[in-house]
Structure formats: C-alpha cells, structure tokens
Amino acid sequence: MGILLARRFTLAAMANFIDVLRLAADEGDRSRPILCSWRVVAPRPGPIESSCGLVVEAAETLGDPTRFDYIAVVGGLIGDNQWLSSEAEDWLRRAAAAGVPLIGLCTGAFILARAGLMQGYRCCVSWFHREDFLELFDEMHPVSDQIFVVDRDRLTCSGGASTAHLAAFLVDRHIGRAAARKSLSIMIVDEAMAAERPQPGLPSDLSANDPLVKRALLWMQQFPETPLTAERLARQLGVSRRTLERRFAEDLAVSPAEAGRRMRLAQVRALLARGEKSVTQIAAETGFSDVSHLIRVFRAAEGVTPEAWRRGRAG
C-alpha cells in the first residue's frame, strides 16, 4: 500500500486505515509487515503536517507507482492548502493509467476528483462535506448514505472510523475474514461494517433500526431546504413508495412526511437556539414555504411562536 498524504491531512483517517493493515499483517500485534506493508511517499522525503499539527515523515519519493497494489490518498481540511502538488497529481494519473487501484480516504475523494480520476465512478463523500463537494464538482453525484464505496478500481470512504472498515474490506479480500476480524477486535470495533452501512448523521430524536429507514433519514438531512417527497425519496432509495411507508411505520410508527417534519423542526430549534439568524432566514433554510408556514407548524408542535420560544430559552 502506497500512502500519499495531502497537506493538513486527517491523522485519524490515516491511522485507522494503517492500523487495520498492521494488525492483519502479522500474528498477534507484533506489527511485522509480513502479509501486507505500507509506505508513506511524497515528491520529496520529509515531514508532512496533519490537520491537528502532528507530523508524519515521508521516507520515500514517489517513484514507480506500479510497485504498489493500491495507492491511498489521505485528504484533510477543505481549501487551497489541502490539495496535493501538481507533481503528486501527475503521479496519481500515471498510477491510474497503469491500472493501480486508487483509494480516497476522508476528503481524499476531493483530491482524486480534482485530478480528474473520478469521472464515471461512484464516489463516497461524508454528508458533512457533500455541499462542499458539489460546489467544486457540480457534475458529479456523490454517495453520502454509505460509509464507503467500491467501484471497480476506485475505493472511497466518508472518513473517521469508516477508513478502518474500508481497510478491513481489503484485508478480507486479500488475506481473509479472520484477519479482518482480528484487526477490528484489537481496535475495540465490534464487527466489520459493509459498504452499504448508512453513515451516522445529524443528531435527531428519531432513532431508527431499519437500515432502509436510516438511509432515508440521512437523505432527508442532506436536503432540509428542499424537502423530498415520499415518492422521490423512495425512487432515490430504489424501493416503492408503499415499501418505504411500511418500513417507516414498522420502525418509527410515523410516515416519511411526519419524520421529515420532525427533523426540520429539530433543525429550526437548533438554529433558534444559536440566535444568529432571523426566523425568516430559518424558514428558508429548513424547507418551509414562508415564515407564516413555519410559525403555524412550530406553534402546533411547541405551543408558542419561534420568537417566543427563543426568548424563553434565552431567559
């Protein structure tokens, strides 16, 4: 595994990924790189600072990309300082042309997309960075309701703990399921998560157990300003409207429309509590047709107007 670190990369994304490989590579946790190995590479050897300020040393130059079975790009902070050098981007293009599978960890998917290496591929992006991604690559349709995506020779994940699960997927593929389970167990992770596992979303009073309902709630969270109809949501999830409504009723005892209303009201309360925006602005951001509509729905739920609720909280 070749590891390419962006400037201000996310240390946890790199560490979780490599530790699964480390624990699978040897007996116990002796850390000998027998069954798999990894190298941090860069255009020139030297220190690379992470987003938290800690430094990782790149010991090798880029060299021939075909010496690796995979190349993983670890992203970090969104912005101009996060990207790779043009030399490193060219190296990734050479790797792709030679058929080396590329991995985007955390915002590494941004880097692969910027290098033109995600065209025609499904791409996993955290729901938290979805809008940032679309601002830069509006022609793409990122996947934000799974923890990672494997599409032929491109593998991308949402970041955080998902990098460990993507590494476990690779260990399972090349070394075996027992080795993948051992790695995660030592890291105090209960079990390997499949790629389709929904990403954790924003806090909500709706606690779903059904995977389909969880994915639906995540989609609702991503589009608060333009609420999805049950028909459109069902289409997005690849099920019938009747199936979606039945699963919501069984799992949460509410309809998709009611769940969406409750989630939007939760967001309204959060924005009111911050005190930074007017009720009119909040109505526009949370999918209400106008401020009067928001006031009617909010009063029915809370017994007071949004402004009265905010004043009461401040008091």
GROMACS .gro file of N, CA and C in nm, residues 181-261:
model
  243
  181ARG      N    1  -1.131  -0.961   1.107
  181ARG     CA    2  -1.199  -0.959   1.237
  181ARG      C    3  -1.100  -0.938   1.351
  182LYS      N    4  -0.984  -1.001   1.338
  182LYS     CA    5  -0.883  -0.985   1.444
  182LYS      C    6  -0.840  -0.841   1.457
  183SER      N    7  -0.814  -0.775   1.343
  183SER     CA    8  -0.770  -0.635   1.346
  183SER      C    9  -0.874  -0.547   1.415
  184LEU      N   10  -0.999  -0.560   1.374
  184LEU     CA   11  -1.103  -0.475   1.430
  184LEU      C   12  -1.126  -0.506   1.578
  185SER      N   13  -1.115  -0.634   1.613
  185SER     CA   14  -1.134  -0.672   1.754
  185SER      C   15  -1.028  -0.608   1.843
  186ILE      N   16  -0.902  -0.609   1.800
  186ILE     CA   17  -0.796  -0.547   1.878
  186ILE      C   18  -0.816  -0.396   1.890
  187MET      N   19  -0.878  -0.338   1.786
  187MET     CA   20  -0.906  -0.194   1.787
  187MET      C   21  -1.037  -0.161   1.860
  188ILE      N   22  -1.096  -0.262   1.925
  188ILE     CA   23  -1.222  -0.246   2.001
  188ILE      C   24  -1.334  -0.202   1.909
  189VAL      N   25  -1.340  -0.262   1.791
  189VAL     CA   26  -1.451  -0.242   1.698
  189VAL      C   27  -1.526  -0.374   1.692
  190ASP      N   28  -1.658  -0.370   1.718
  190ASP     CA   29  -1.736  -0.492   1.733
  190ASP      C   30  -1.734  -0.581   1.609
  191GLU      N   31  -1.758  -0.522   1.494
  191GLU     CA   32  -1.767  -0.601   1.372
  191GLU      C   33  -1.738  -0.515   1.250
  192ALA      N   34  -1.701  -0.582   1.142
  192ALA     CA   35  -1.679  -0.510   1.016
  192ALA      C   36  -1.813  -0.462   0.962
  193MET      N   37  -1.816  -0.339   0.915
  193MET     CA   38  -1.937  -0.285   0.855
  193MET      C   39  -1.929  -0.296   0.703
  194ALA      N   40  -2.039  -0.337   0.641
  194ALA     CA   41  -2.045  -0.343   0.496
  194ALA      C   42  -2.046  -0.203   0.438
  195ALA      N   43  -2.008  -0.193   0.311
  195ALA     CA   44  -2.003  -0.062   0.246
  195ALA      C   45  -2.137   0.010   0.252
  196GLU      N   46  -2.246  -0.066   0.242
  196GLU     CA   47  -2.380  -0.006   0.236
  196GLU      C   48  -2.430   0.045   0.370
  197ARG      N   49  -2.354   0.022   0.476
  197ARG     CA   50  -2.397   0.068   0.608
  197ARG      C   51  -2.416   0.220   0.605
  198PRO      N   52  -2.531   0.271   0.653
  198PRO     CA   53  -2.553   0.416   0.649
  198PRO      C   54  -2.451   0.493   0.732
  199GLN      N   55  -2.413   0.611   0.683
  199GLN     CA   56  -2.327   0.698   0.761
  199GLN      C   57  -2.404   0.753   0.881
  200PRO      N   58  -2.337   0.774   0.995
  200PRO     CA   59  -2.402   0.844   1.105
  200PRO      C   60  -2.439   0.985   1.060
  201GLY      N   61  -2.554   1.034   1.102
  201GLY     CA   62  -2.598   1.165   1.059
  201GLY      C   63  -2.608   1.265   1.172
  202LEU      N   64  -2.682   1.372   1.146
  202LEU     CA   65  -2.702   1.474   1.248
  202LEU      C   66  -2.784   1.419   1.362
  203PRO      N   67  -2.767   1.473   1.486
  203PRO     CA   68  -2.849   1.428   1.599
  203PRO      C   69  -2.997   1.446   1.568
  204SER      N   70  -3.079   1.351   1.611
  204SER     CA   71  -3.222   1.357   1.586
  204SER      C   72  -3.293   1.278   1.694
  205ASP      N   73  -3.420   1.315   1.721
  205ASP     CA   74  -3.496   1.238   1.818
  205ASP      C   75  -3.555   1.112   1.754
  206LEU      N   76  -3.528   1.091   1.625
  206LEU     CA   77  -3.574   0.972   1.555
  206LEU      C   78  -3.461   0.870   1.554
  207SER      N   79  -3.479   0.762   1.626
  207SER     CA   80  -3.376   0.660   1.636
  207SER      C   81  -3.422   0.536   1.559
  208ALA      N   82  -3.373   0.521   1.437
  208ALA     CA   83  -3.416   0.412   1.350
  208ALA      C   84  -3.327   0.290   1.367
  209ASN      N   85  -3.387   0.172   1.350
  209ASN     CA   86  -3.312   0.047   1.350
  209ASN      C   87  -3.306  -0.014   1.210
  210ASP      N   88  -3.409   0.011   1.131
  210ASP     CA   89  -3.417  -0.042   0.995
  210ASP      C   90  -3.315   0.029   0.906
  211PRO      N   91  -3.223  -0.044   0.841
  211PRO     CA   92  -3.121   0.020   0.755
  211PRO      C   93  -3.181   0.108   0.646
  212LEU      N   94  -3.293   0.066   0.588
  212LEU     CA   95  -3.356   0.148   0.483
  212LEU      C   96  -3.406   0.280   0.541
  213VAL      N   97  -3.466   0.274   0.658
  213VAL     CA   98  -3.517   0.395   0.723
  213VAL      C   99  -3.401   0.487   0.761
  214LYS      N  100  -3.290   0.428   0.809
  214LYS     CA  101  -3.172   0.509   0.842
  214LYS      C  102  -3.122   0.584   0.720
  215ARG      N  103  -3.115   0.514   0.607
  215ARG     CA  104  -3.067   0.578   0.484
  215ARG      C  105  -3.163   0.689   0.442
  216ALA      N  106  -3.292   0.664   0.455
  216ALA     CA  107  -3.390   0.766   0.420
  216ALA      C  108  -3.375   0.890   0.506
  217LEU      N  109  -3.352   0.872   0.636
  217LEU     CA  110  -3.334   0.986   0.727
  217LEU      C  111  -3.210   1.066   0.689
  218LEU      N  112  -3.105   0.995   0.647
  218LEU     CA  113  -2.983   1.066   0.606
  218LEU      C  114  -3.009   1.150   0.482
  219TRP      N  115  -3.085   1.096   0.388
  219TRP     CA  116  -3.119   1.174   0.268
  219TRP      C  117  -3.201   1.297   0.306
  220MET      N  118  -3.292   1.282   0.399
  220MET     CA  119  -3.372   1.397   0.443
  220MET      C  120  -3.284   1.505   0.504
  221GLN      N  121  -3.183   1.463   0.580
  221GLN     CA  122  -3.094   1.559   0.644
  221GLN      C  123  -3.011   1.637   0.543
  222GLN      N  124  -2.984   1.574   0.428
  222GLN     CA  125  -2.899   1.640   0.329
  222GLN      C  126  -2.971   1.749   0.251
  223PHE      N  127  -3.104   1.748   0.252
  223PHE     CA  128  -3.180   1.845   0.173
  223PHE      C  129  -3.287   1.914   0.257
  224PRO      N  130  -3.248   1.978   0.368
  224PRO     CA  131  -3.351   2.039   0.455
  224PRO      C  132  -3.425   2.154   0.387
  225GLU      N  133  -3.356   2.226   0.299
  225GLU     CA  134  -3.419   2.343   0.237
  225GLU      C  135  -3.517   2.306   0.125
  226THR      N  136  -3.506   2.184   0.072
  226THR     CA  137  -3.598   2.137  -0.032
  226THR      C  138  -3.644   1.996   0.006
  227PRO      N  139  -3.739   1.984   0.097
  227PRO     CA  140  -3.781   1.852   0.147
  227PRO      C  141  -3.820   1.757   0.035
  228LEU      N  142  -3.774   1.633   0.045
  228LEU     CA  143  -3.804   1.531  -0.055
  228LEU      C  144  -3.943   1.472  -0.029
  229THR      N  145  -4.021   1.455  -0.135
  229THR     CA  146  -4.148   1.386  -0.121
  229THR      C  147  -4.121   1.237  -0.098
  230ALA      N  148  -4.220   1.166  -0.044
  230ALA     CA  149  -4.205   1.022  -0.021
  230ALA      C  150  -4.178   0.950  -0.153
  231GLU      N  151  -4.243   0.995  -0.259
  231GLU     CA  152  -4.224   0.933  -0.391
  231GLU      C  153  -4.080   0.949  -0.438
  232ARG      N  154  -4.027   1.070  -0.428
  232ARG     CA  155  -3.891   1.095  -0.475
  232ARG      C  156  -3.789   1.024  -0.386
  233LEU      N  157  -3.814   1.023  -0.255
  233LEU     CA  158  -3.724   0.955  -0.163
  233LEU      C  159  -3.720   0.806  -0.191
  234ALA      N  160  -3.836   0.747  -0.215
  234ALA     CA  161  -3.842   0.605  -0.246
  234ALA      C  162  -3.765   0.574  -0.375
  235ARG      N  163  -3.781   0.661  -0.474
  235ARG     CA  164  -3.709   0.643  -0.601
  235ARG      C  165  -3.559   0.649  -0.578
  236GLN      N  166  -3.515   0.742  -0.496
  236GLN     CA  167  -3.372   0.758  -0.468
  236GLN      C  168  -3.316   0.633  -0.400
  237LEU      N  169  -3.397   0.568  -0.318
  237LEU     CA  170  -3.352   0.451  -0.242
  237LEU      C  171  -3.377   0.320  -0.316
  238GLY      N  172  -3.443   0.329  -0.432
  238GLY     CA  173  -3.465   0.209  -0.512
  238GLY      C  174  -3.574   0.118  -0.461
  239VAL      N  175  -3.675   0.174  -0.392
  239VAL     CA  176  -3.787   0.094  -0.343
  239VAL      C  177  -3.917   0.163  -0.383
  240SER      N  178  -4.029   0.094  -0.364
  240SER     CA  179  -4.158   0.156  -0.392
  240SER      C  180  -4.197   0.248  -0.277
  241ARG      N  181  -4.286   0.341  -0.306
  241ARG     CA  182  -4.335   0.430  -0.201
  241ARG      C  183  -4.405   0.350  -0.091
  242ARG      N  184  -4.483   0.250  -0.132
  242ARG     CA  185  -4.554   0.169  -0.032
  242ARG      C  186  -4.456   0.098   0.061
  243THR      N  187  -4.348   0.044   0.005
  243THR     CA  188  -4.247  -0.023   0.088
  243THR      C  189  -4.184   0.075   0.186
  244LEU      N  190  -4.149   0.194   0.138
  244LEU     CA  191  -4.087   0.294   0.225
  244LEU      C  192  -4.182   0.333   0.338
  245GLU      N  193  -4.306   0.358   0.307
  245GLU     CA  194  -4.402   0.399   0.409
  245GLU      C  195  -4.426   0.286   0.510
  246ARG      N  196  -4.431   0.162   0.461
  246ARG     CA  197  -4.450   0.049   0.552
  246ARG      C  198  -4.332   0.034   0.647
  247ARG      N  199  -4.210   0.048   0.595
  247ARG     CA  200  -4.090   0.033   0.679
  247ARG      C  201  -4.082   0.145   0.783
  248PHE      N  202  -4.121   0.267   0.746
  248PHE     CA  203  -4.125   0.378   0.842
  248PHE      C  204  -4.227   0.349   0.952
  249ALA      N  205  -4.344   0.300   0.912
  249ALA     CA  206  -4.449   0.272   1.010
  249ALA      C  207  -4.405   0.163   1.107
  250GLU      N  208  -4.338   0.060   1.055
  250GLU     CA  209  -4.295  -0.051   1.141
  250GLU      C  210  -4.181  -0.010   1.234
  251ASP      N  211  -4.091   0.075   1.185
  251ASP     CA  212  -3.972   0.108   1.263
  251ASP      C  213  -3.992   0.230   1.354
  252LEU      N  214  -4.060   0.333   1.304
  252LEU     CA  215  -4.073   0.458   1.380
  252LEU      C  216  -4.216   0.495   1.414
  253ALA      N  217  -4.313   0.420   1.360
  253ALA     CA  218  -4.455   0.447   1.383
  253ALA      C  219  -4.495   0.586   1.333
  254VAL      N  220  -4.426   0.636   1.231
  254VAL     CA  221  -4.462   0.763   1.166
  254VAL      C  222  -4.445   0.746   1.016
  255SER      N  223  -4.504   0.837   0.940
  255SER     CA  224  -4.486   0.837   0.795
  255SER      C  225  -4.354   0.908   0.760
  256PRO      N  226  -4.302   0.889   0.639
  256PRO     CA  227  -4.184   0.964   0.597
  256PRO      C  228  -4.206   1.116   0.606
  257ALA      N  229  -4.327   1.162   0.571
  257ALA     CA  230  -4.356   1.306   0.576
  257ALA      C  231  -4.348   1.358   0.720
  258GLU      N  232  -4.404   1.282   0.814
  258GLU     CA  233  -4.400   1.324   0.954
  258GLU      C  234  -4.257   1.321   1.008
  259ALA      N  235  -4.181   1.220   0.968
  259ALA     CA  236  -4.040   1.213   1.011
  259ALA      C  237  -3.964   1.335   0.959
  260GLY      N  238  -3.989   1.371   0.831
  260GLY     CA  239  -3.922   1.489   0.775
  260GLY      C  240  -3.960   1.616   0.848
  261ARG      N  241  -4.088   1.629   0.883
  261ARG     CA  242  -4.134   1.748   0.956
  261ARG      C  243  -4.065   1.757   1.092
   0.00000   0.00000   0.00000
